[in-house]
Amino acid sequence: TTSTSTSSRTARRDARSRRIATRAGFDLGKLASVLRKKTAMDVERVFNGTSKTRERLSAVNDVLALWRMEDFDDALEELEETLLGADFGPKAATRVTDGVRARVERGECETGGDVRRALKASIVEVLTKAGDAMKIGLNETAGEPSVVLVVGVNGGGKTTTLGKLSHRFAESGAKVMMVPGDTFRAAAAEQLATWAERTGAVMSDSPPNTKPGAVCYKAVDEACARGDVDIVLADTSGRLHNNSQLMDELVGVKNSISKRLPSAPHEVLLVLDGTTGLNMLNQARVFNEAVGVTGIILTKLDGTSRGGAVVSVVDELGIPVKFVGVGESMQDLQSFDAVGFVDALFPDEEE
Ligand SMILES: Nc1nc2c(ncn2[C@@H]2O[C@H](COP(=O)(O)OP(=O)(O)OP(=O)(O)O)[C@@H](O)[C@H]2O)c(=O)[nH]1
Ligand SMILES: [Mg+2]
């Protein structure tokens, strides 16, 4: 009887895979390509969203306007100071200026304009060293959902970002399930349900007053049983990284998900509030040690001049920034493209 039950299970799984493969519009390749294309379209949003950081970095232009090869060392020092003042952090500022120095020494720079290009290339180099930011971890097993777990400190923008992600995935034809894994704050599930409604996602059936690990386990179980859910987006309560009890709870949530679906979660996205500048480094380090962060989402760039901190996070942690939040609407989540981002910070007008 074992072989009969195995073969009937296989048949059921095949039928479900076929159903999924032919379901309206969604496939992984298409999702990947939609995520890429969006980047090109939304240059303007990123440009507007980074205006304050750009203003802060405009001091770089003053340094470069006075650039003279004779004062090379002094000018580089001044450049480093300016980057430090824009939340680059000591290590990243040094790394970036070292990149500029190397280019100058290779004879690639003569004018201030050349140095500006070298500076941009050097920043892009740091931002891309952590891997392909635009590759979203997805479950490639037919019939199984991809699970994305979103974590971070209080009020950083997790729930809003889940809403924006849901919108983005829905645009590529994916069926999204949202999971109210924040069982701590009373209104959290309602806030998430509003986003689900707005973006055409389903909410998982979460029994009230259960622990977050149980909520997530049941949601993944439900998504697997339904067979029509492509992406599961799990919300979590905000928690301070120095609260070890709550960090342990988060590890438990992740383990509960893996218990039901061993390949999951396929992404653990850490939401960092862009307005906190370099303070986000410590948070990122602790969250990464606890749950293995696969990507960073930097929110509220539109309200801060401290966007330079992105460079430090990628440099120190080697985790790619996958998205940036540049406003409160559902369109205000942008795939992170290093070249586009650096172009927004240092627009080309006078070159
Ligand atoms: N300007 C701006 N505001 C944002 C952005 N992302 C989120 N917010 C706002 O930040 C506030 C907090 O967002 P939430 O999504 O509730 O944050 P959270 O991390 O889920 O908060 P907790 O669940 O309490 O930990 C809300 O007012 C959001 O509208 C962004 O990219 N730009
Ligand atoms: Mg929340």
mmCIF file of C-alpha atoms and ligand atoms in Angstrom:
data_model
loop_
_atom_site.group_PDB
_atom_site.id
_atom_site.type_symbol
_atom_site.label_atom_id
_atom_site.label_comp_id
_atom_site.label_asym_id
_atom_site.label_seq_id
_atom_site.Cartn_x
_atom_site.Cartn_y
_atom_site.Cartn_z
ATOM 1 C CA THR A 1 0.000 0.000 0.000
ATOM 2 C CA THR A 2 2.979 2.284 0.541
ATOM 3 C CA SER A 3 3.698 2.425 -3.187
ATOM 4 C CA THR A 4 0.033 3.114 -4.037
ATOM 5 C CA SER A 5 -0.133 5.993 -1.626
ATOM 6 C CA THR A 6 3.185 7.336 -2.909
ATOM 7 C CA SER A 7 2.048 7.159 -6.513
ATOM 8 C CA SER A 8 -1.280 8.772 -5.766
ATOM 9 C CA ARG A 9 0.521 11.499 -3.900
ATOM 10 C CA THR A 10 2.811 11.989 -6.904
ATOM 11 C CA ALA A 11 -0.192 12.118 -9.201
ATOM 12 C CA ARG A 12 -1.835 14.706 -7.008
ATOM 13 C CA ARG A 13 1.298 16.774 -6.947
ATOM 14 C CA ASP A 14 1.677 16.579 -10.729
ATOM 15 C CA ALA A 15 -1.906 17.662 -11.216
ATOM 16 C CA ARG A 16 -1.344 20.568 -8.910
ATOM 17 C CA SER A 17 1.868 21.582 -10.720
ATOM 18 C CA ARG A 18 0.024 21.520 -14.046
ATOM 19 C CA ARG A 19 -2.751 23.627 -12.603
ATOM 20 C CA ILE A 20 -0.204 26.106 -11.324
ATOM 21 C CA ALA A 21 1.854 26.179 -14.514
ATOM 22 C CA THR A 22 -1.200 27.089 -16.559
ATOM 23 C CA ARG A 23 -2.713 29.537 -14.120
ATOM 24 C CA ALA A 24 -3.159 33.113 -15.293
ATOM 25 C CA GLY A 25 0.051 34.787 -16.221
ATOM 26 C CA PHE A 26 2.456 33.958 -13.434
ATOM 27 C CA ASP A 27 5.812 32.356 -13.863
ATOM 28 C CA LEU A 28 9.113 32.911 -12.128
ATOM 29 C CA GLY A 29 10.860 34.192 -15.243
ATOM 30 C CA LYS A 30 8.167 36.758 -15.799
ATOM 31 C CA LEU A 31 8.327 37.871 -12.194
ATOM 32 C CA ALA A 32 12.074 38.350 -12.431
ATOM 33 C CA SER A 33 11.764 40.350 -15.628
ATOM 34 C CA VAL A 34 8.994 42.568 -14.250
ATOM 35 C CA LEU A 35 11.114 43.307 -11.203
ATOM 36 C CA ARG A 36 13.986 44.317 -13.455
ATOM 37 C CA LYS A 37 11.930 46.437 -15.837
ATOM 38 C CA LYS A 38 10.391 48.418 -13.014
ATOM 39 C CA THR A 39 13.825 49.733 -12.157
ATOM 40 C CA ALA A 40 14.236 51.467 -15.455
ATOM 41 C CA MET A 41 10.787 53.003 -15.242
ATOM 42 C CA ASP A 42 11.083 54.440 -11.800
ATOM 43 C CA VAL A 43 14.273 56.455 -12.055
ATOM 44 C CA GLU A 44 12.222 59.569 -11.409
ATOM 45 C CA ARG A 45 10.788 58.263 -8.141
ATOM 46 C CA VAL A 46 14.246 57.329 -6.909
ATOM 47 C CA PHE A 47 15.528 60.744 -7.999
ATOM 48 C CA ASN A 48 12.770 62.575 -6.122
ATOM 49 C CA GLY A 49 13.051 60.260 -3.143
ATOM 50 C CA THR A 50 16.745 60.913 -2.669
ATOM 51 C CA SER A 51 16.646 64.703 -2.966
ATOM 52 C CA LYS A 52 17.732 65.378 0.619
ATOM 53 C CA THR A 53 20.657 62.986 0.468
ATOM 54 C CA ARG A 54 21.643 64.512 -2.882
ATOM 55 C CA GLU A 55 21.602 67.966 -1.326
ATOM 56 C CA ARG A 56 23.842 66.773 1.482
ATOM 57 C CA LEU A 57 26.242 65.212 -1.015
ATOM 58 C CA SER A 58 26.367 68.335 -3.164
ATOM 59 C CA ALA A 59 29.336 69.391 -1.010
ATOM 60 C CA VAL A 60 31.261 66.838 -3.072
ATOM 61 C CA ASN A 61 30.753 69.094 -6.102
ATOM 62 C CA ASP A 62 32.434 71.952 -4.267
ATOM 63 C CA VAL A 63 35.434 69.768 -3.502
ATOM 64 C CA LEU A 64 35.669 68.608 -7.113
ATOM 65 C CA ALA A 65 35.212 72.083 -8.570
ATOM 66 C CA LEU A 66 38.509 73.032 -6.970
ATOM 67 C CA TRP A 67 40.231 69.788 -7.917
ATOM 68 C CA ARG A 68 43.898 70.134 -8.858
ATOM 69 C CA MET A 69 46.117 67.150 -9.446
ATOM 70 C CA GLU A 70 48.908 68.886 -7.500
ATOM 71 C CA ASP A 71 46.816 68.805 -4.306
ATOM 72 C CA PHE A 72 45.723 65.243 -4.872
ATOM 73 C CA ASP A 73 46.157 63.989 -1.296
ATOM 74 C CA ASP A 74 44.503 66.996 0.313
ATOM 75 C CA ALA A 75 41.599 66.810 -2.101
ATOM 76 C CA LEU A 76 41.056 63.122 -1.400
ATOM 77 C CA GLU A 77 41.076 63.803 2.309
ATOM 78 C CA GLU A 78 38.496 66.498 1.827
ATOM 79 C CA LEU A 79 36.412 64.131 -0.246
ATOM 80 C CA GLU A 80 36.552 61.550 2.514
ATOM 81 C CA GLU A 81 35.445 64.141 5.082
ATOM 82 C CA THR A 82 32.494 65.055 2.911
ATOM 83 C CA LEU A 83 31.416 61.442 2.578
ATOM 84 C CA LEU A 84 31.719 61.010 6.342
ATOM 85 C CA GLY A 85 29.410 63.972 6.775
ATOM 86 C CA ALA A 86 26.859 62.200 4.574
ATOM 87 C CA ASP A 87 26.613 59.055 6.718
ATOM 88 C CA PHE A 88 29.010 56.939 4.701
ATOM 89 C CA GLY A 89 30.725 55.784 7.881
ATOM 90 C CA PRO A 90 34.508 55.580 8.308
ATOM 91 C CA LYS A 91 35.093 52.213 6.619
ATOM 92 C CA ALA A 92 32.917 52.894 3.607
ATOM 93 C CA ALA A 93 34.262 56.434 3.179
ATOM 94 C CA THR A 94 37.820 55.088 3.174
ATOM 95 C CA ARG A 95 36.924 52.255 0.818
ATOM 96 C CA VAL A 96 35.305 54.663 -1.630
ATOM 97 C CA THR A 97 38.153 57.184 -1.568
ATOM 98 C CA ASP A 98 40.679 54.345 -1.929
ATOM 99 C CA GLY A 99 38.793 53.369 -5.070
ATOM 100 C CA VAL A 100 39.135 56.921 -6.358
ATOM 101 C CA ARG A 101 42.845 56.982 -5.491
ATOM 102 C CA ALA A 102 43.423 53.740 -7.406
ATOM 103 C CA ARG A 103 41.735 55.185 -10.462
ATOM 104 C CA VAL A 104 43.754 58.386 -10.267
ATOM 105 C CA GLU A 105 46.966 56.413 -9.887
ATOM 106 C CA ARG A 106 46.086 54.312 -12.928
ATOM 107 C CA GLY A 107 46.003 57.605 -14.820
ATOM 108 C CA GLU A 108 42.246 57.527 -15.412
ATOM 109 C CA CYS A 109 41.600 60.999 -14.031
ATOM 110 C CA GLU A 110 42.747 64.439 -15.022
ATOM 111 C CA THR A 111 39.863 66.792 -14.431
ATOM 112 C CA GLY A 112 37.386 67.163 -11.586
ATOM 113 C CA GLY A 113 34.815 65.585 -13.912
ATOM 114 C CA ASP A 114 36.994 62.484 -14.294
ATOM 115 C CA VAL A 115 37.334 62.255 -10.528
ATOM 116 C CA ARG A 116 33.578 62.556 -10.173
ATOM 117 C CA ARG A 117 33.111 59.592 -12.529
ATOM 118 C CA ALA A 118 35.750 57.687 -10.583
ATOM 119 C CA LEU A 119 33.931 58.461 -7.346
ATOM 120 C CA LYS A 120 30.640 57.163 -8.761
ATOM 121 C CA ALA A 121 32.289 54.021 -10.096
ATOM 122 C CA SER A 122 33.942 53.456 -6.752
ATOM 123 C CA ILE A 123 30.606 53.719 -4.885
ATOM 124 C CA VAL A 124 28.918 51.395 -7.382
ATOM 125 C CA GLU A 125 31.744 48.927 -6.823
ATOM 126 C CA VAL A 126 31.019 48.834 -3.076
ATOM 127 C CA LEU A 127 27.262 48.626 -3.592
ATOM 128 C CA THR A 128 27.448 45.681 -5.971
ATOM 129 C CA LYS A 129 30.009 43.588 -4.171
ATOM 130 C CA ALA A 130 27.331 41.833 -2.088
ATOM 131 C CA GLY A 131 25.787 40.153 -5.104
ATOM 132 C CA ASP A 132 22.881 40.609 -7.474
ATOM 133 C CA ALA A 133 20.433 42.868 -5.687
ATOM 134 C CA MET A 134 17.722 42.269 -8.206
ATOM 135 C CA LYS A 135 17.608 38.544 -7.763
ATOM 136 C CA ILE A 136 14.748 37.669 -5.455
ATOM 137 C CA GLY A 137 14.968 34.270 -3.798
ATOM 138 C CA LEU A 138 12.057 32.197 -5.044
ATOM 139 C CA ASN A 139 11.014 28.613 -4.566
ATOM 140 C CA GLU A 140 11.461 26.833 -7.863
ATOM 141 C CA THR A 141 9.588 23.690 -6.856
ATOM 142 C CA ALA A 142 6.293 23.671 -8.724
ATOM 143 C CA GLY A 143 3.309 23.637 -6.434
ATOM 144 C CA GLU A 144 5.121 25.165 -3.496
ATOM 145 C CA PRO A 145 4.956 28.807 -2.492
ATOM 146 C CA SER A 146 7.908 31.128 -1.994
ATOM 147 C CA VAL A 147 8.037 32.462 1.543
ATOM 148 C CA VAL A 148 9.325 35.924 2.393
ATOM 149 C CA LEU A 149 9.830 36.831 6.053
ATOM 150 C CA VAL A 150 10.056 40.526 6.893
ATOM 151 C CA VAL A 151 11.834 41.589 10.086
ATOM 152 C CA GLY A 152 13.095 44.747 11.756
ATOM 153 C CA VAL A 153 12.826 47.179 14.660
ATOM 154 C CA ASN A 154 9.630 48.995 15.648
ATOM 155 C CA GLY A 155 8.111 51.427 13.198
ATOM 156 C CA GLY A 156 10.720 50.979 10.468
ATOM 157 C CA GLY A 157 8.078 50.353 7.825
ATOM 158 C CA LYS A 158 7.713 46.550 7.751
ATOM 159 C CA THR A 159 3.955 46.343 7.315
ATOM 160 C CA THR A 160 3.867 49.140 4.752
ATOM 161 C CA THR A 161 6.699 47.480 2.856
ATOM 162 C CA LEU A 162 4.773 44.186 2.830
ATOM 163 C CA GLY A 163 1.885 46.052 1.234
ATOM 164 C CA LYS A 164 4.185 47.533 -1.388
ATOM 165 C CA LEU A 165 5.769 44.137 -2.064
ATOM 166 C CA SER A 166 2.350 42.576 -2.416
ATOM 167 C CA HIS A 167 1.447 45.201 -5.004
ATOM 168 C CA ARG A 168 4.649 44.564 -6.880
ATOM 169 C CA PHE A 169 4.245 40.784 -6.920
ATOM 170 C CA ALA A 170 0.572 41.088 -7.870
ATOM 171 C CA GLU A 171 1.580 43.238 -10.850
ATOM 172 C CA SER A 172 3.539 40.315 -12.213
ATOM 173 C CA GLY A 173 0.538 38.013 -11.893
ATOM 174 C CA ALA A 174 1.545 36.322 -8.651
ATOM 175 C CA LYS A 175 -1.025 35.240 -6.096
ATOM 176 C CA VAL A 176 0.045 36.640 -2.745
ATOM 177 C CA MET A 177 -0.856 35.518 0.764
ATOM 178 C CA MET A 178 -0.209 37.885 3.678
ATOM 179 C CA VAL A 179 0.493 36.515 7.142
ATOM 180 C CA PRO A 180 -0.243 38.588 10.259
ATOM 181 C CA GLY A 181 2.790 37.418 12.189
ATOM 182 C CA ASP A 182 2.701 40.552 14.364
ATOM 183 C CA THR A 183 0.633 39.179 17.238
ATOM 184 C CA PHE A 184 1.904 41.840 19.611
ATOM 185 C CA ARG A 185 0.377 45.094 18.395
ATOM 186 C CA ALA A 186 -3.422 45.090 18.530
ATOM 187 C CA ALA A 187 -4.105 46.798 15.209
ATOM 188 C CA ALA A 188 -1.344 45.054 13.262
ATOM 189 C CA ALA A 189 -3.526 42.413 11.598
ATOM 190 C CA GLU A 190 -6.074 45.017 10.514
ATOM 191 C CA GLN A 191 -3.354 47.212 9.041
ATOM 192 C CA LEU A 192 -2.092 44.235 7.060
ATOM 193 C CA ALA A 193 -5.615 43.238 6.007
ATOM 194 C CA THR A 194 -6.125 46.739 4.580
ATOM 195 C CA TRP A 195 -3.009 46.293 2.455
ATOM 196 C CA ALA A 196 -4.162 42.828 1.396
ATOM 197 C CA GLU A 197 -7.466 44.235 0.234
ATOM 198 C CA ARG A 198 -5.820 47.122 -1.576
ATOM 199 C CA THR A 199 -3.414 44.860 -3.447
ATOM 200 C CA GLY A 200 -5.643 41.845 -4.104
ATOM 201 C CA ALA A 201 -3.813 39.499 -1.745
ATOM 202 C CA VAL A 202 -5.448 36.936 0.521
ATOM 203 C CA MET A 203 -4.904 36.927 4.274
ATOM 204 C CA SER A 204 -3.953 33.662 5.894
ATOM 205 C CA ASP A 205 -6.505 32.224 8.269
ATOM 206 C CA SER A 206 -4.814 33.094 11.504
ATOM 207 C CA PRO A 207 -6.409 32.072 14.752
ATOM 208 C CA PRO A 208 -6.282 34.986 17.174
ATOM 209 C CA ASN A 209 -4.078 34.896 20.265
ATOM 210 C CA THR A 210 -1.668 32.337 18.889
ATOM 211 C CA LYS A 211 2.063 32.718 19.000
ATOM 212 C CA PRO A 212 3.751 34.193 15.914
ATOM 213 C CA GLY A 213 5.561 30.925 15.146
ATOM 214 C CA ALA A 214 2.265 29.048 15.097
ATOM 215 C CA VAL A 215 0.625 31.729 12.940
ATOM 216 C CA CYS A 216 3.429 31.444 10.374
ATOM 217 C CA TYR A 217 3.516 27.636 10.459
ATOM 218 C CA LYS A 218 -0.217 27.431 9.847
ATOM 219 C CA ALA A 219 -0.091 30.031 7.097
ATOM 220 C CA VAL A 220 2.605 28.151 5.172
ATOM 221 C CA ASP A 221 0.650 24.949 5.694
ATOM 222 C CA GLU A 222 -2.465 26.657 4.366
ATOM 223 C CA ALA A 223 -0.624 28.037 1.338
ATOM 224 C CA CYS A 224 0.816 24.607 0.531
ATOM 225 C CA ALA A 225 -2.601 22.977 0.873
ATOM 226 C CA ARG A 226 -4.311 25.564 -1.327
ATOM 227 C CA GLY A 227 -1.732 25.078 -4.046
ATOM 228 C CA ASP A 228 -2.598 28.385 -5.727
ATOM 229 C CA VAL A 229 -0.441 30.734 -3.649
ATOM 230 C CA ASP A 230 2.817 31.849 -5.280
ATOM 231 C CA ILE A 231 4.216 34.116 -2.591
ATOM 232 C CA VAL A 232 3.686 34.126 1.154
ATOM 233 C CA LEU A 233 4.577 37.452 2.773
ATOM 234 C CA ALA A 234 4.962 37.130 6.539
ATOM 235 C CA ASP A 235 4.823 40.193 8.781
ATOM 236 C CA THR A 236 6.484 40.197 12.215
ATOM 237 C CA SER A 237 6.294 42.497 15.241
ATOM 238 C CA GLY A 238 8.843 45.238 15.551
ATOM 239 C CA ARG A 239 11.546 44.328 18.032
ATOM 240 C CA LEU A 240 14.700 45.963 19.286
ATOM 241 C CA HIS A 241 17.819 44.049 18.382
ATOM 242 C CA ASN A 242 19.085 44.255 21.972
ATOM 243 C CA ASN A 243 16.022 42.459 23.357
ATOM 244 C CA SER A 244 17.333 38.910 23.348
ATOM 245 C CA GLN A 245 14.013 37.355 24.286
ATOM 246 C CA LEU A 246 12.299 38.864 21.277
ATOM 247 C CA MET A 247 15.223 37.979 19.037
ATOM 248 C CA ASP A 248 14.906 34.357 20.214
ATOM 249 C CA GLU A 249 11.225 34.493 19.386
ATOM 250 C CA LEU A 250 12.135 35.586 15.852
ATOM 251 C CA VAL A 251 14.492 32.648 15.455
ATOM 252 C CA GLY A 252 11.552 30.490 16.535
ATOM 253 C CA VAL A 253 9.331 32.037 13.861
ATOM 254 C CA LYS A 254 11.890 31.272 11.195
ATOM 255 C CA ASN A 255 12.266 27.695 12.433
ATOM 256 C CA SER A 256 8.495 27.179 12.431
ATOM 257 C CA ILE A 257 8.387 28.166 8.772
ATOM 258 C CA SER A 258 11.229 25.777 7.891
ATOM 259 C CA LYS A 259 9.549 23.012 9.842
ATOM 260 C CA ARG A 260 6.565 23.096 7.491
ATOM 261 C CA LEU A 261 8.563 23.834 4.331
ATOM 262 C CA PRO A 262 12.277 23.020 4.652
ATOM 263 C CA SER A 263 13.390 25.262 1.776
ATOM 264 C CA ALA A 264 11.621 28.259 3.368
ATOM 265 C CA PRO A 265 11.920 31.110 4.109
ATOM 266 C CA HIS A 266 13.341 31.892 0.673
ATOM 267 C CA GLU A 267 14.056 35.481 1.642
ATOM 268 C CA VAL A 268 14.551 37.082 5.045
ATOM 269 C CA LEU A 269 14.247 40.789 4.385
ATOM 270 C CA LEU A 270 15.412 43.260 7.003
ATOM 271 C CA VAL A 271 13.629 46.600 6.948
ATOM 272 C CA LEU A 272 15.906 49.447 7.996
ATOM 273 C CA ASP A 273 14.645 52.968 8.597
ATOM 274 C CA GLY A 274 16.741 55.232 6.385
ATOM 275 C CA THR A 275 16.356 58.157 8.766
ATOM 276 C CA THR A 276 18.435 56.386 11.420
ATOM 277 C CA GLY A 277 21.622 56.725 9.387
ATOM 278 C CA LEU A 278 24.584 54.782 10.644
ATOM 279 C CA ASN A 279 22.678 53.517 13.701
ATOM 280 C CA MET A 280 21.159 50.950 11.397
ATOM 281 C CA LEU A 281 24.493 49.130 11.139
ATOM 282 C CA ASN A 282 24.285 47.606 14.594
ATOM 283 C CA GLN A 283 20.680 46.525 14.091
ATOM 284 C CA ALA A 284 21.577 44.896 10.824
ATOM 285 C CA ARG A 285 24.471 43.028 12.367
ATOM 286 C CA VAL A 286 22.372 41.551 15.205
ATOM 287 C CA PHE A 287 19.388 40.621 13.028
ATOM 288 C CA ASN A 288 21.737 39.012 10.540
ATOM 289 C CA GLU A 289 23.400 36.913 13.217
ATOM 290 C CA ALA A 290 20.027 35.769 14.542
ATOM 291 C CA VAL A 291 18.081 34.922 11.400
ATOM 292 C CA GLY A 292 20.455 35.218 8.429
ATOM 293 C CA VAL A 293 19.272 38.268 6.502
ATOM 294 C CA THR A 294 19.230 37.734 2.718
ATOM 295 C CA GLY A 295 18.365 41.265 1.701
ATOM 296 C CA ILE A 296 17.865 44.749 3.062
ATOM 297 C CA ILE A 297 15.028 47.127 2.398
ATOM 298 C CA LEU A 298 15.878 50.693 3.211
ATOM 299 C CA THR A 299 12.752 52.744 3.896
ATOM 300 C CA LYS A 300 11.923 56.454 4.259
ATOM 301 C CA LEU A 301 14.748 57.599 2.012
ATOM 302 C CA ASP A 302 12.381 60.361 0.917
ATOM 303 C CA GLY A 303 12.478 61.965 4.360
ATOM 304 C CA THR A 304 16.178 61.830 5.085
ATOM 305 C CA SER A 305 19.518 63.232 4.052
ATOM 306 C CA ARG A 306 21.211 60.145 5.500
ATOM 307 C CA GLY A 307 20.823 57.829 2.501
ATOM 308 C CA GLY A 308 24.599 57.519 2.240
ATOM 309 C CA ALA A 309 24.391 54.982 5.045
ATOM 310 C CA VAL A 310 23.280 52.418 2.443
ATOM 311 C CA VAL A 311 26.858 52.241 1.269
ATOM 312 C CA SER A 312 28.084 51.426 4.778
ATOM 313 C CA VAL A 313 25.501 48.700 5.333
ATOM 314 C CA VAL A 314 26.417 46.889 2.130
ATOM 315 C CA ASP A 315 30.130 47.410 2.720
ATOM 316 C CA GLU A 316 30.168 46.152 6.308
ATOM 317 C CA LEU A 317 27.603 43.373 6.121
ATOM 318 C CA GLY A 318 27.966 42.144 2.580
ATOM 319 C CA ILE A 319 24.183 41.880 2.290
ATOM 320 C CA PRO A 320 22.599 43.416 -0.803
ATOM 321 C CA VAL A 321 20.014 46.171 -0.563
ATOM 322 C CA LYS A 322 17.118 44.755 -2.592
ATOM 323 C CA PHE A 323 14.578 47.559 -2.397
ATOM 324 C CA VAL A 324 14.339 51.144 -1.246
ATOM 325 C CA GLY A 325 11.239 52.882 0.068
ATOM 326 C CA VAL A 326 10.854 56.425 -1.244
ATOM 327 C CA GLY A 327 7.372 57.338 0.008
ATOM 328 C CA GLU A 328 4.194 56.002 1.552
ATOM 329 C CA SER A 329 2.239 54.902 -1.521
ATOM 330 C CA MET A 330 2.278 51.398 -2.944
ATOM 331 C CA GLN A 331 4.362 52.503 -5.923
ATOM 332 C CA ASP A 332 7.038 53.909 -3.645
ATOM 333 C CA LEU A 333 9.065 50.726 -3.353
ATOM 334 C CA GLN A 334 11.857 50.566 -5.891
ATOM 335 C CA SER A 335 14.143 47.740 -6.867
ATOM 336 C CA PHE A 336 17.592 48.804 -5.856
ATOM 337 C CA ASP A 337 19.852 49.415 -8.806
ATOM 338 C CA ALA A 338 23.312 50.601 -7.745
ATOM 339 C CA VAL A 339 24.092 52.539 -10.931
ATOM 340 C CA GLY A 340 20.697 54.254 -10.939
ATOM 341 C CA PHE A 341 20.992 55.064 -7.260
ATOM 342 C CA VAL A 342 24.444 56.602 -7.620
ATOM 343 C CA ASP A 343 23.298 58.535 -10.705
ATOM 344 C CA ALA A 344 20.467 59.935 -8.584
ATOM 345 C CA LEU A 345 22.915 61.022 -5.888
ATOM 346 C CA PHE A 346 25.373 62.521 -8.377
ATOM 347 C CA PRO A 347 23.412 63.548 -11.467
ATOM 348 C CA ASP A 348 25.410 64.006 -14.641
ATOM 349 C CA GLU A 349 24.282 67.509 -15.629
ATOM 350 C CA GLU A 350 27.644 69.233 -15.734
ATOM 351 C CA GLU A 351 29.694 66.463 -17.283
HETATM 352 N N1 LIG B 1 7.917 58.707 3.943
HETATM 353 C C1 LIG B 1 7.907 57.366 4.061
HETATM 354 N N2 LIG B 1 7.190 56.801 5.044
HETATM 355 C C2 LIG B 1 7.201 55.453 5.149
HETATM 356 C C3 LIG B 1 7.962 54.631 4.259
HETATM 357 N N3 LIG B 1 7.777 53.345 4.632
HETATM 358 C C4 LIG B 1 6.943 53.372 5.701
HETATM 359 N N4 LIG B 1 6.597 54.621 6.026
HETATM 360 C C5 LIG B 1 5.725 55.082 7.144
HETATM 361 O O1 LIG B 1 6.285 54.692 8.384
HETATM 362 C C6 LIG B 1 5.261 54.477 9.349
HETATM 363 C C7 LIG B 1 5.449 53.116 10.023
HETATM 364 O O2 LIG B 1 5.214 52.111 9.060
HETATM 365 P P1 LIG B 1 4.786 50.627 9.426
HETATM 366 O O3 LIG B 1 4.733 49.894 8.155
HETATM 367 O O4 LIG B 1 3.577 50.590 10.266
HETATM 368 O O5 LIG B 1 6.042 50.177 10.291
HETATM 369 P P2 LIG B 1 6.270 48.785 11.025
HETATM 370 O O6 LIG B 1 7.711 48.491 10.933
HETATM 371 O O7 LIG B 1 5.346 47.764 10.504
HETATM 372 O O8 LIG B 1 5.887 49.169 12.525
HETATM 373 P P3 LIG B 1 5.626 48.152 13.755
HETATM 374 O O9 LIG B 1 4.795 47.048 13.235
HETATM 375 O O10 LIG B 1 4.946 48.982 14.775
HETATM 376 O O11 LIG B 1 6.985 47.706 14.208
HETATM 377 C C8 LIG B 1 3.951 54.598 8.599
HETATM 378 O O12 LIG B 1 3.421 55.858 8.825
HETATM 379 C C9 LIG B 1 4.360 54.446 7.136
HETATM 380 O O13 LIG B 1 3.493 55.097 6.246
HETATM 381 C C10 LIG B 1 8.729 55.283 3.218
HETATM 382 O O14 LIG B 1 9.442 54.675 2.405
HETATM 383 N N5 LIG B 1 8.662 56.642 3.175
HETATM 384 MG MG MG B 2 4.016 46.499 11.452
#
